Amino acid sequence: MNTAVLSRHQQVSSGSLSGGMIASLVFHGFVIGLMIFGLPHIHKPPPIPETAISIEILDIAEERQSPNPPVDAPQPKEPPKPEELIAKKQELPKAPPKVEAKEPPKAVPVKAPEPPKKVVKPKPKVPPPPTEALKEPEPEPEPEPVKEEESAPEQDQFASLLRNLQEAEAQPDVPDINPEAQNPAPSPLAKFSQQLTMSEFDALRMQLSRCWSIQAGARYAEDLVVEVRLSVGPDKRVIRSGVVDQGRYNSDSFFRAAADSAIRAVHSPMCDPLILPDGKYEVWKQMVINFDPREML
Amino acid sequence: MRYILAFCVLIFAAMPARAQLQVDVTKGTVQALPIAVSPFHAQRPEFNDLARDIPDIITNNLRSSGLFAPLNPGAFIQDSASIHADGPRFAEWRAINAQALVSGSVTQAPDGRTRVEFRLWDVMTQQQMSGMAYMTTPQNWRRIAHIISDDVYKRITGEDGYFDTRIVYIAEYGPATQRVKRLAIMDQDGANNRYLTDERTLVLTPRFSPTAQEITYMSYRGGSPRVYLYNIDTGRQELLGNFPNMTFAPRFSPDGNRVIMSMSSRGNTDIYELDLRTRKPRRLTSHTGIDTAPSYAPDGRQLVFESDRGGQQQLYVMDSNGQNVRRISFGSGRYANPVWSPRGDLIAFIKMQQGQFFIGVMRPDGQGERLITGGRHVEGPSWSPNGRVLTYFKEEVTAGGTGRQSKLYTIDITGYNERLLPTPRDGSDPAWSPINP
């Protein structure tokens, strides 16, 4: 009897001991894991840009030594041919748009047109990917941008968004240049992965800048900062794009217009394909582009 | 135990294996959006004119805004019938550098009316952005075109359009000594011009009601300048208020229930407000200086006016009860004729400096002053209902150098895209209407 009780007691004790052991192991494992993965300052170098700057300087130097255009620069293509356009036309699916009812946008005056009775929505259409022949000729391949050479034309391109005759009179030689627009952009190092060099980063930024049209004069335009998430294929073409802040996109018409402009930029022919480095697909296959107009306004 | 394990799994799963690449684009271009406005598809031959003219008006409206660059229809690859039957072939629109496409059709509705349908497509993402259909009589085709233009403008820019609006102005003609000045009204693109008053009475400074088809203006009817109210629908004119002295510079409140104006008495001018329902006046300023040209903020809580109480014409803002007056203009030169933007973010004004006139804008706190256009004599700024465009008039010496002409212009608040508004005769004192009801 006593033996049986003791045996049961030992079984219970050993059972609770093993449970406690496991719990202790898991807890210690969690603490160790937290120290390794959860505290970035232990296993990651601090985000001080010195390391990145050294890499970038090396890379720029390398580019200066190489007069050849980058391998991934867009290649010139043949202009479209009429026969191929006709062939292309035949490939397109025929999907008549869907029609659905919608309320009128405004009150109907005596002489005003009747309110809209129908709103037309197309069925989702998946056209075939554009063929080479339908594309506009791609721009000439250009060498990797060198900062000093790019600065002058950039000033011309990004002329003042808001005209001011007073400033123009004071500085007649540069009437349309906004001094703020000439300031170089802040260093992106704080947000930028160290796996791309500054040159590669600048090339991408410059390309996107040329594709992005800012809505100057829009109300509260400085608040219309749009984040666009991109999925990019190995051919450096945008596979998928989406606005990060969908809630604001669906509720704020100004933000939606700015977001649409950003989406158009990443799908623009001038940004197709994107200027991205070879051999780093894992780095840029997913990215977030932050279109921020505040410096331009 | 299970909870601890699940907690640990969640914690580790939530940790990103690698930070996602982020790129800040802080510069862009300022380019008009390349847009293709396709001819509309006509269901019947009798709709051919509408199917051609409506897209023409839309094209003209969008181009005049300066924010769009309509493409030459001669470059279009796909025709309207094909778009109507199969939808847009986006690759072909992309090939001609169109970023947006407007297509449409004109058909006959079952009840016999004309049905005008349009769709706005994003060529890059190959998505429909907007689509509406309007039923009307063919006589309203211009208005339909303006409404469609507003829809396209709003969807692309996020702001309300201003194409389905009118502009009232002073039509001028005759020699300088016997100048005729009549009240006239036209569509914002200059079409459908007509006169509201006859040649016998000199009229000045018309202002549209923001809520009704009414205009307030100053008239020398009866010999003395007084503020009147004109109903566009009925043509009825009435004297506004029973003021003992000259009244001028009227302007409606944002709710349309009050008119604010100046009254001059014994060499002094102050600002008064008149309630249109009770017809009771209320004095808002009481200063020995000349206070005039008042304009309400869109919320009606404040107003801006010009005053020489500091020794020189400057701009002041005060609460709508006349309290808390503070000066907002501090630049060199004289400031006059302030007008608060309907969207509230800017005040337009006239600046006189070194013998030149300028039209400028500043924020309501007086910061961010910009002069956007100028000349020998520019005056009378008036905002479009969306606060994006200003109309004004400019007096210039005629080509022969012997006379003067006065023409109406519009300009974007960025200071670009200055355009001449076509009028049959000379024009001055333009005032933009709200969106047509």
XYZ file of C-alpha atoms in Angstrom:
734
model
C 0.000 0.000 0.000
C 2.675 2.420 1.069
C 4.848 1.249 -1.803
C 2.024 1.809 -4.190
C 1.412 5.276 -2.775
C 5.113 6.109 -2.934
C 5.325 4.755 -6.444
C 2.401 6.886 -7.506
C 3.954 9.855 -5.725
C 7.243 9.310 -7.537
C 5.431 8.977 -10.830
C 3.584 12.203 -10.189
C 6.770 13.884 -9.051
C 8.743 12.700 -12.041
C 5.859 13.679 -14.290
C 5.695 17.235 -12.934
C 9.491 17.447 -12.972
C 9.695 16.569 -16.675
C 6.952 19.124 -17.449
C 8.829 21.767 -15.544
C 12.009 20.827 -17.303
C 10.393 21.218 -20.704
C 8.837 24.502 -19.703
C 12.169 25.686 -18.422
C 13.923 24.594 -21.601
C 11.352 26.284 -23.782
C 11.547 29.453 -21.733
C 15.312 29.550 -21.842
C 15.204 28.780 -25.532
C 12.800 31.637 -26.007
C 15.031 34.023 -24.047
C 18.090 32.959 -26.023
C 16.141 33.247 -29.285
C 14.913 36.650 -28.274
C 18.468 37.758 -27.615
C 19.619 36.437 -30.980
C 16.731 37.485 -33.196
C 14.747 40.017 -31.243
C 17.476 42.400 -30.181
C 18.904 43.733 -33.385
C 21.788 45.543 -31.776
C 23.303 42.228 -30.650
C 23.459 40.435 -33.963
C 23.164 43.290 -36.455
C 25.611 46.056 -37.034
C 24.224 49.424 -36.032
C 22.661 51.321 -38.948
C 25.495 53.735 -39.265
C 26.099 54.705 -42.848
C 29.881 54.546 -42.771
C 29.951 50.975 -43.974
C 27.537 51.689 -46.779
C 29.413 54.793 -47.826
C 32.611 52.876 -48.227
C 30.882 50.352 -50.411
C 29.290 53.039 -52.487
C 32.494 54.928 -53.041
C 34.114 51.776 -54.272
C 31.261 51.086 -56.572
C 31.187 54.541 -58.082
C 34.891 54.295 -58.683
C 34.397 51.003 -60.413
C 31.761 52.475 -62.647
C 33.931 55.384 -63.572
C 36.556 52.952 -64.700
C 34.083 51.163 -66.883
C 32.943 53.112 -69.933
C 30.633 50.321 -71.052
C 26.930 50.525 -70.384
C 25.572 48.186 -67.751
C 24.515 44.789 -68.896
C 20.993 45.316 -67.647
C 20.415 48.624 -69.356
C 17.418 48.635 -71.719
C 18.279 47.693 -75.238
C 16.929 49.511 -78.284
C 14.189 47.678 -80.052
C 12.616 47.811 -83.454
C 9.603 50.083 -83.873
C 6.243 48.381 -84.236
C 5.214 47.074 -87.622
C 1.670 47.396 -88.900
C 1.353 43.719 -89.678
C 2.284 42.774 -86.181
C -0.184 45.280 -84.762
C -2.942 43.661 -86.762
C -1.899 40.267 -85.526
C -1.910 41.642 -82.043
C -5.417 42.976 -82.476
C -6.673 39.524 -83.293
C -5.199 38.109 -80.147
C -7.163 40.346 -77.843
C -10.022 38.750 -75.967
C -13.481 40.166 -76.453
C -15.027 40.942 -73.124
C -17.988 43.307 -73.299
C -18.164 45.535 -70.246
C -20.641 44.878 -67.522
C -23.303 47.498 -66.806
C -24.643 48.224 -63.377
C -26.948 50.822 -61.937
C -25.634 53.846 -60.079
C -27.089 56.936 -58.471
C -26.870 60.272 -60.278
C -23.925 62.446 -59.331
C -25.920 65.630 -58.888
C -29.390 67.137 -58.831
C -31.190 67.496 -62.119
C -31.981 71.071 -63.146
C -34.709 72.001 -65.595
C -32.419 72.110 -68.579
C -29.854 69.801 -67.172
C -29.254 66.376 -68.541
C -30.934 63.503 -66.867
C -28.938 61.865 -64.135
C -26.895 58.877 -65.116
C -28.868 55.731 -64.959
C -26.132 53.333 -65.502
C -22.560 52.954 -64.597
C -20.514 50.806 -66.807
C -17.938 48.485 -65.436
C -15.915 46.212 -67.585
C -15.481 42.605 -66.860
C -12.007 41.939 -65.658
C -9.971 41.724 -68.754
C -6.654 40.003 -68.947
C -5.042 41.095 -72.142
C -2.009 39.228 -73.323
C 1.294 40.678 -72.297
C 2.506 43.296 -74.729
C 4.626 41.863 -77.449
C 7.947 43.278 -78.366
C 6.602 44.635 -81.608
C 3.960 46.727 -79.848
C 6.361 48.386 -77.547
C 7.812 51.755 -78.170
C 11.472 51.741 -79.018
C 13.347 51.477 -75.806
C 15.708 54.250 -74.866
C 19.306 54.000 -75.799
C 21.395 52.151 -73.280
C 23.133 54.620 -71.127
C 26.068 54.153 -68.819
C 25.543 53.949 -65.115
C 24.808 57.432 -63.872
C 27.619 59.354 -62.323
C 26.400 61.848 -59.805
C 28.386 64.865 -60.939
C 27.279 64.492 -64.520
C 23.608 64.142 -63.667
C 23.195 67.124 -61.426
C 23.029 69.809 -64.112
C 20.287 68.320 -66.311
C 18.285 67.399 -63.236
C 17.956 71.050 -62.295
C 16.462 71.827 -65.667
C 14.080 68.939 -65.539
C 12.781 69.635 -62.093
C 12.027 73.289 -62.550
C 9.935 75.130 -59.993
C 6.453 73.775 -59.532
C 5.050 77.046 -58.263
C 5.849 80.131 -60.247
C 6.681 83.341 -58.453
C 7.278 86.483 -60.449
C 8.948 88.167 -57.483
C 11.705 85.600 -57.322
C 11.991 85.620 -61.073
C 12.712 89.339 -61.039
C 15.260 88.995 -58.287
C 17.082 86.222 -60.122
C 16.498 86.791 -63.821
C 19.118 84.277 -64.865
C 17.316 81.308 -63.368
C 13.660 82.282 -63.539
C 12.008 78.926 -63.110
C 14.257 77.080 -60.789
C 12.920 76.457 -57.330
C 15.847 76.676 -54.931
C 14.326 73.957 -52.815
C 14.101 71.677 -55.794
C 17.821 72.040 -56.372
C 18.749 70.720 -52.982
C 19.941 67.183 -53.173
C 17.675 64.545 -51.737
C 18.470 63.381 -48.253
C 20.641 60.346 -48.033
C 18.519 57.248 -48.429
C 20.951 55.184 -46.436
C 18.805 55.152 -43.370
C 16.085 53.252 -45.158
C 18.022 51.566 -47.860
C 19.271 48.048 -47.851
C 23.014 47.860 -47.851
C 22.881 45.176 -50.467
C 22.421 47.686 -53.263
C 25.067 50.243 -53.946
C 24.426 53.940 -54.040
C 24.915 53.979 -57.777
C 22.383 51.244 -58.296
C 20.029 52.963 -55.966
C 20.463 56.334 -57.692
C 19.913 54.806 -61.103
C 16.589 53.371 -59.965
C 15.555 56.588 -58.249
C 16.401 58.698 -61.275
C 14.509 56.384 -63.569
C 11.407 56.490 -61.379
C 11.699 60.270 -61.043
C 11.452 60.631 -64.803
C 8.306 58.498 -64.857
C 6.527 60.167 -61.955
C 4.349 63.181 -62.636
C 3.682 65.299 -59.556
C 0.331 66.980 -59.112
C 1.547 70.498 -58.508
C -1.055 72.838 -57.123
C -3.207 70.107 -55.644
C -4.705 70.813 -52.259
C -2.485 69.616 -49.419
C -0.195 68.034 -52.000
C 2.557 67.828 -49.388
C 0.487 65.230 -47.517
C 0.084 62.985 -50.531
C 2.967 60.630 -49.855
C 2.236 57.302 -51.541
C 3.845 53.955 -50.803
C 3.641 51.456 -53.645
C 4.547 47.813 -53.159
C 6.104 46.154 -56.194
C 6.740 42.594 -57.251
C 9.385 42.551 -59.934
C 10.176 39.667 -62.247
C 13.676 38.431 -63.077
C 13.382 40.397 -66.331
C 13.148 43.557 -64.173
C 9.594 44.234 -65.215
C 6.871 45.023 -62.727
C 4.680 41.983 -62.268
C 2.383 43.384 -59.649
C 1.894 46.744 -57.991
C -0.343 47.936 -55.230
C -0.879 50.930 -53.015
C 0.016 50.105 -49.427
C -2.578 52.362 -47.802
C -5.726 50.910 -49.344
C -7.953 52.454 -46.705
C -6.952 55.967 -47.647
C -7.024 55.051 -51.321
C -10.683 54.142 -51.036
C -11.691 57.127 -48.927
C -9.590 60.094 -50.067
C -10.023 61.175 -53.677
C -6.885 63.341 -53.555
C -4.800 60.455 -52.261
C -6.338 58.133 -54.825
C -5.361 60.512 -57.625
C -1.820 60.761 -56.260
C -1.653 56.988 -55.845
C -2.871 56.421 -59.385
C -0.147 58.750 -60.594
C 2.434 56.719 -58.674
C 1.089 53.467 -60.093
C 1.240 54.935 -63.593
C 4.856 55.816 -62.934
C 5.920 52.261 -62.156
C 4.079 51.003 -65.239
C 5.352 53.753 -67.509
C 7.222 52.615 -70.636
C 10.163 54.713 -69.462
C 10.325 52.555 -66.352
C 9.944 49.252 -68.139
C 12.186 47.481 -67.441
C 13.464 48.966 -64.235
C 17.136 49.755 -63.995
C 18.227 47.140 -61.471
C 21.499 45.302 -60.971
C 21.986 41.757 -62.165
C 22.688 39.067 -59.660
C 20.695 40.658 -56.867
C 17.237 39.441 -57.706
C 16.584 38.360 -54.148
C 17.193 41.938 -53.045
C 14.871 43.714 -55.446
C 12.221 41.160 -56.356
C 10.026 42.757 -53.695
C 10.310 46.444 -52.904
C 8.366 49.405 -51.621
C 8.623 52.673 -53.529
C 7.876 55.745 -51.442
C 6.713 58.581 -53.695
C 7.190 61.707 -51.597
C 6.465 65.103 -53.232
C 7.258 67.272 -50.199
C 10.648 68.416 -51.418
C 9.187 69.549 -54.708
C 6.465 71.749 -53.202
C 2.857 24.491 -22.147
C 1.026 24.652 -25.460
C 0.419 28.328 -24.938
C 4.092 28.958 -24.318
C 5.029 27.061 -27.448
C 2.422 28.871 -29.514
C 3.619 32.186 -28.126
C 7.198 31.386 -29.066
C 6.170 30.300 -32.571
C 4.222 33.529 -33.052
C 7.088 35.664 -31.826
C 9.640 34.066 -34.124
C 7.270 33.912 -37.085
C 6.593 37.604 -36.780
C 10.221 38.504 -37.093
C 11.071 39.422 -40.646
C 13.847 37.400 -42.103
C 15.081 40.418 -44.051
C 14.010 44.053 -44.344
C 12.166 44.803 -47.594
C 13.934 47.067 -50.027
C 12.579 50.599 -49.742
C 13.235 53.354 -52.231
C 12.365 57.006 -51.641
C 11.497 58.928 -54.785
C 11.486 62.593 -53.838
C 11.608 64.199 -57.245
C 9.330 63.948 -60.203
C 8.317 65.791 -63.293
C 5.526 68.250 -63.885
C 3.994 67.040 -67.062
C 0.506 67.209 -68.432
C -1.042 63.760 -68.542
C -1.096 62.373 -72.087
C -4.727 61.444 -72.613
C -6.515 60.115 -75.666
C -10.112 61.245 -76.131
C -11.485 58.909 -78.744
C -14.391 59.931 -80.966
C -17.553 58.459 -79.517
C -19.370 55.636 -81.216
C -22.660 56.695 -82.803
C -25.424 54.156 -82.752
C -27.207 55.890 -85.641
C -26.066 58.274 -88.362
C -28.050 61.143 -86.812
C -25.795 60.913 -83.766
C -22.625 61.362 -85.793
C -22.353 65.069 -84.979
C -22.722 64.492 -81.249
C -20.264 61.609 -81.346
C -17.716 63.977 -82.866
C -18.502 67.253 -81.047
C -18.751 65.966 -77.469
C -15.205 64.528 -77.502
C -14.020 67.799 -79.063
C -15.423 69.800 -76.142
C -13.928 67.345 -73.642
C -10.580 67.628 -75.383
C -10.711 71.418 -75.317
C -11.682 71.495 -71.639
C -8.957 69.115 -70.552
C -6.328 70.921 -72.608
C -7.339 74.311 -71.185
C -6.709 73.086 -67.643
C -3.033 72.611 -68.436
C -3.053 69.322 -66.534
C -3.805 67.171 -69.558
C -2.154 66.820 -72.948
C -4.804 65.418 -75.300
C -3.254 63.410 -78.091
C -3.876 64.036 -81.762
C -6.752 61.772 -82.903
C -4.868 61.205 -86.132
C -2.441 59.031 -84.198
C -5.119 56.732 -82.822
C -4.800 53.129 -83.954
C -8.053 51.730 -82.621
C -11.329 53.246 -83.830
C -14.415 54.037 -81.764
C -16.534 51.198 -83.143
C -13.872 48.710 -82.193
C -13.606 50.142 -78.671
C -17.372 50.001 -78.340
C -17.526 46.376 -79.483
C -14.395 44.877 -77.963
C -13.082 47.328 -75.397
C -9.770 49.151 -75.653
C -6.718 47.383 -76.977
C -4.403 48.873 -74.390
C -1.192 47.917 -76.109
C -2.141 50.129 -79.036
C -2.962 53.099 -76.798
C 0.230 52.531 -74.897
C 2.110 52.488 -78.186
C 1.051 56.088 -78.870
C 2.048 57.114 -75.329
C -1.479 57.566 -73.980
C -1.686 57.134 -70.219
C -5.444 57.532 -70.056
C -8.215 56.960 -72.567
C -11.715 58.397 -72.789
C -14.161 56.447 -74.919
C -17.903 56.666 -75.247
C -21.000 56.196 -77.283
C -24.158 58.044 -78.245
C -27.256 55.933 -78.476
C -30.997 56.300 -78.224
C -32.613 55.274 -74.984
C -35.845 53.239 -75.000
C -37.799 56.347 -73.966
C -36.542 58.233 -77.009
C -34.002 60.406 -75.264
C -30.344 60.499 -76.149
C -28.013 58.413 -74.045
C -24.387 59.542 -73.832
C -22.025 57.122 -72.178
C -18.363 57.510 -71.416
C -15.603 55.462 -69.840
C -12.241 56.549 -68.539
C -9.487 53.936 -68.801
C -6.079 53.771 -67.199
C -3.918 52.560 -70.051
C -0.992 51.598 -67.848
C -2.901 49.386 -65.431
C -5.509 48.456 -68.055
C -8.353 49.222 -65.685
C -11.504 51.271 -66.045
C -11.291 54.252 -63.736
C -14.744 55.693 -64.251
C -17.847 55.124 -66.305
C -21.096 57.047 -66.477
C -24.100 57.375 -68.756
C -26.319 60.432 -69.147
C -29.798 60.624 -70.599
C -30.792 63.952 -72.067
C -32.118 65.833 -75.015
C -29.657 66.494 -77.830
C -29.810 70.247 -77.149
C -27.873 69.707 -73.906
C -24.899 68.161 -75.618
C -22.462 70.890 -74.581
C -23.426 70.518 -70.967
C -23.013 66.768 -71.170
C -19.519 67.323 -72.548
C -18.691 69.656 -69.643
C -20.070 67.205 -67.073
C -18.016 64.373 -68.564
C -14.971 66.659 -68.511
C -15.572 67.295 -64.815
C -15.833 63.559 -64.161
C -12.548 62.891 -65.933
C -10.841 65.800 -64.191
C -12.018 64.695 -60.748
C -11.018 61.087 -61.224
C -7.537 61.965 -62.441
C -6.724 64.903 -60.140
C -8.871 64.148 -57.106
C -10.345 67.659 -57.208
C -13.787 68.654 -58.364
C -13.873 69.901 -61.912
C -14.870 73.391 -62.973
C -15.943 72.926 -66.576
C -19.696 72.855 -66.010
C -19.642 76.453 -64.805
C -20.287 79.953 -66.090
C -18.529 83.258 -65.819
C -20.323 86.562 -65.378
C -18.390 89.647 -66.423
C -18.644 93.231 -67.594
C -18.785 93.482 -71.371
C -17.237 96.747 -72.540
C -17.309 98.611 -75.823
C -17.381 102.111 -77.227
C -15.024 105.078 -76.881
C -13.370 105.830 -73.558
C -15.520 108.877 -72.974
C -18.771 106.973 -73.543
C -17.801 103.487 -72.530
C -20.706 101.047 -72.404
C -20.498 98.466 -69.605
C -23.074 95.692 -69.514
C -23.497 92.636 -67.408
C -22.808 89.511 -69.507
C -22.638 85.795 -68.829
C -21.066 82.893 -70.702
C -19.905 79.327 -70.219
C -16.434 78.977 -68.763
C -15.063 78.216 -72.224
C -16.589 81.358 -73.731
C -19.582 79.698 -75.377
C -23.203 80.824 -75.031
C -22.385 84.469 -74.350
C -25.411 86.662 -73.564
C -26.075 90.068 -72.013
C -28.081 90.497 -68.839
C -28.387 94.286 -68.708
C -28.898 96.938 -71.365
C -26.585 99.705 -72.536
C -28.184 102.492 -70.513
C -26.788 101.640 -67.099
C -23.178 101.368 -66.062
C -22.535 98.250 -63.980
C -19.432 97.029 -62.137
C -18.080 94.234 -59.919
C -20.555 91.377 -60.430
C -20.277 88.452 -57.987
C -21.997 85.075 -58.224
C -23.973 83.600 -55.373
C -22.332 80.345 -54.273
C -25.692 78.682 -53.785
C -28.256 80.246 -56.128
C -28.580 81.578 -59.647
C -28.147 85.131 -58.402
C -25.603 87.837 -59.004
C -24.852 90.832 -56.854
C -23.224 93.824 -58.496
C -22.847 97.568 -58.342
C -24.946 99.683 -60.668
C -25.220 103.410 -61.364
C -28.918 102.965 -62.009
C -30.612 106.145 -60.831
C -27.354 108.062 -60.870
C -25.919 106.853 -57.582
C -23.827 103.715 -57.233
C -25.695 101.058 -55.275
C -25.489 97.323 -54.793
C -28.160 95.292 -56.629
C -29.248 91.672 -56.796
C -29.993 90.002 -60.144
C -31.827 86.714 -60.535
C -30.523 84.953 -63.645
C -33.548 82.708 -64.044
C -36.179 85.450 -63.788
C -34.166 88.515 -64.861
C -35.444 90.384 -61.812
C -33.232 93.120 -60.338
C -33.631 94.642 -56.903
C -31.817 97.207 -54.816
C -30.022 95.552 -51.946
C -30.560 97.228 -48.609
C -31.742 100.699 -47.800
C -28.400 102.303 -47.179
C -28.265 106.085 -47.090
C -24.961 106.327 -48.939
C -22.939 104.799 -51.731
C -22.452 101.028 -51.414
C -19.988 98.991 -53.418
C -17.677 95.933 -53.507
C -20.410 93.391 -52.695
C -19.758 89.701 -52.203
C -21.904 86.780 -51.013
C -21.254 84.793 -47.873
C -20.432 81.100 -48.449
C -23.959 80.027 -47.475
C -25.473 82.595 -49.844
C -27.627 84.093 -47.077
C -25.678 87.291 -46.567
C -23.996 89.911 -48.696
C -21.016 91.797 -47.420
C -20.118 95.186 -48.890
C -18.594 98.576 -48.269
C -20.470 101.773 -47.553
C -18.920 105.195 -47.882
C -20.137 107.971 -45.620
C -18.601 111.375 -44.960
C -15.287 110.414 -46.455
C -14.986 107.211 -44.499
C -15.617 103.685 -45.747
C -16.495 100.714 -43.559
C -17.674 97.153 -44.091
C -21.276 96.130 -43.595
C -23.064 92.824 -43.778
C -26.654 92.462 -44.959
C -28.804 89.468 -44.077
C -30.736 88.619 -47.248
C -33.642 87.126 -45.324
C -34.223 89.876 -42.794
C -32.584 92.672 -44.854
C -31.001 93.904 -41.658
C -27.544 95.452 -42.014
C -24.738 94.979 -39.511
C -21.625 97.111 -39.308
C -18.441 95.070 -39.024
C -15.645 97.670 -39.063
C -15.507 101.086 -37.507
C -12.240 102.716 -38.293
C -11.161 106.036 -39.687
C -9.298 104.233 -42.470
C -10.890 103.012 -45.667
C -11.993 99.385 -45.190
C -13.239 97.709 -48.360
C -13.174 94.656 -50.672
C -14.273 92.109 -48.045
C -14.286 88.388 -48.846
C -15.394 85.513 -46.630
C -13.414 82.394 -45.841
C -15.231 79.288 -47.114
C -16.269 78.356 -43.570
C -17.756 81.825 -43.053
C -15.927 82.330 -39.759
C -13.417 84.879 -40.988
C -13.116 87.421 -43.734
C -10.269 89.198 -45.443
C -10.411 92.826 -46.551
C -8.167 95.661 -47.592
C -7.608 98.742 -45.464
C -5.327 101.768 -45.333
C -5.657 102.037 -41.571
C -1.904 101.469 -41.283
C -1.121 104.288 -43.716
C -1.035 102.157 -46.854
C -3.331 99.638 -48.530
C -2.721 96.290 -46.872
C -4.660 93.075 -46.293
C -6.312 92.264 -42.974
C -8.191 89.254 -41.649
C -10.878 89.433 -38.974
C -13.489 87.211 -37.432
C -16.916 87.375 -39.050
C -18.217 89.427 -36.112
C -15.664 92.151 -36.803
C -13.356 91.220 -33.928
C -9.733 90.098 -33.832
C -8.448 92.191 -36.744
C -4.882 91.360 -37.778
C -2.753 92.386 -40.713
C -1.465 89.591 -42.988
C 0.423 91.415 -45.793
C 3.843 92.816 -45.010
C 5.642 92.914 -48.331
C 6.660 96.031 -50.193
C 4.060 97.797 -52.312
C 0.321 98.059 -51.831
C -2.118 95.147 -51.544
C -5.762 95.220 -52.594
C -8.825 93.264 -53.667
C -8.297 90.061 -51.657
C -10.396 86.989 -52.471
C -10.449 83.903 -50.279
C -10.139 80.625 -52.177
C -13.183 78.295 -52.075
C -10.913 75.530 -50.832
C -9.625 77.803 -48.078
C -5.906 77.357 -48.506
C -5.041 80.595 -50.311
C -6.030 84.237 -50.635
C -5.645 85.873 -54.038
C -4.899 89.594 -54.173
C -3.716 92.478 -56.297
C -0.327 93.956 -55.577
C 0.801 97.342 -56.874
C 4.513 97.877 -56.895
C 6.730 100.236 -58.879
C 3.996 101.148 -61.310
C 3.130 97.558 -62.101
C 0.146 95.444 -61.126
C 0.495 91.835 -60.052
C -1.896 89.058 -59.116
C -0.586 86.982 -56.266
C -1.608 84.363 -53.754
C -0.693 83.884 -50.113
C -1.786 81.612 -47.316
C -4.417 83.001 -44.925
C -1.713 83.643 -42.337
C 0.138 85.830 -44.841
C 2.922 83.339 -45.479
C 3.969 81.890 -48.818
C 3.293 84.946 -50.960
C 3.738 84.300 -54.685
C 3.079 86.672 -57.574
C 1.745 84.558 -60.416
C 1.084 87.100 -63.147
C 1.480 90.800 -63.766
C 1.219 93.621 -66.238
C 0.474 97.268 -66.719
C -2.995 96.766 -65.258
C -4.269 93.393 -64.063
C -7.184 93.237 -61.666
C -10.318 91.494 -60.488
C -9.183 87.976 -59.519
C -11.969 85.433 -59.063
C -11.573 81.780 -58.108
C -12.899 78.780 -59.973
C -15.215 76.768 -57.704
C -12.516 74.190 -57.024
C -9.959 76.829 -56.008
C -7.501 75.708 -58.631
C -7.774 78.424 -61.304
C -8.079 82.213 -61.187
C -9.798 84.377 -63.757
C -8.985 88.093 -63.987
C -8.815 90.883 -66.525
C -5.868 92.625 -68.060
C -5.829 96.048 -69.696
C -3.323 96.426 -72.474
C -2.457 98.974 -75.103
C -3.831 97.964 -78.487
C -1.550 96.929 -81.279
C -1.533 100.378 -82.853
C -0.653 101.981 -79.561
C -3.586 104.388 -79.749
C -6.174 102.704 -77.580
C -6.636 100.202 -74.832
C -8.274 96.846 -74.674
C -9.417 94.823 -71.727
C -9.441 91.048 -71.947
C -10.289 88.177 -69.608
C -7.704 85.564 -68.717
C -7.391 82.441 -66.617
C -4.295 81.136 -64.888
C -3.495 78.081 -62.788
C -2.501 78.761 -59.186
C 0.909 77.335 -59.932
C 1.466 80.449 -62.066
C 1.523 78.531 -65.316
C -1.001 77.988 -68.093
C -2.216 81.567 -68.561
C -4.968 81.559 -71.182
C -7.094 84.166 -72.909
C -10.841 83.713 -72.395
C -12.625 84.413 -75.665
C -15.276 87.148 -75.421
C -17.122 88.881 -78.271
C -16.059 92.310 -76.969
C -13.752 93.620 -74.298
C -14.335 92.244 -70.838
C -13.526 93.101 -67.236
C -14.469 92.101 -63.656
C -15.000 88.381 -64.285
C -16.653 86.304 -61.578
C -16.779 82.524 -61.647
C -20.023 80.709 -60.851
C -20.289 77.594 -58.721
C -20.863 74.279 -60.497
C -24.133 74.495 -62.409
C -27.032 72.911 -60.522
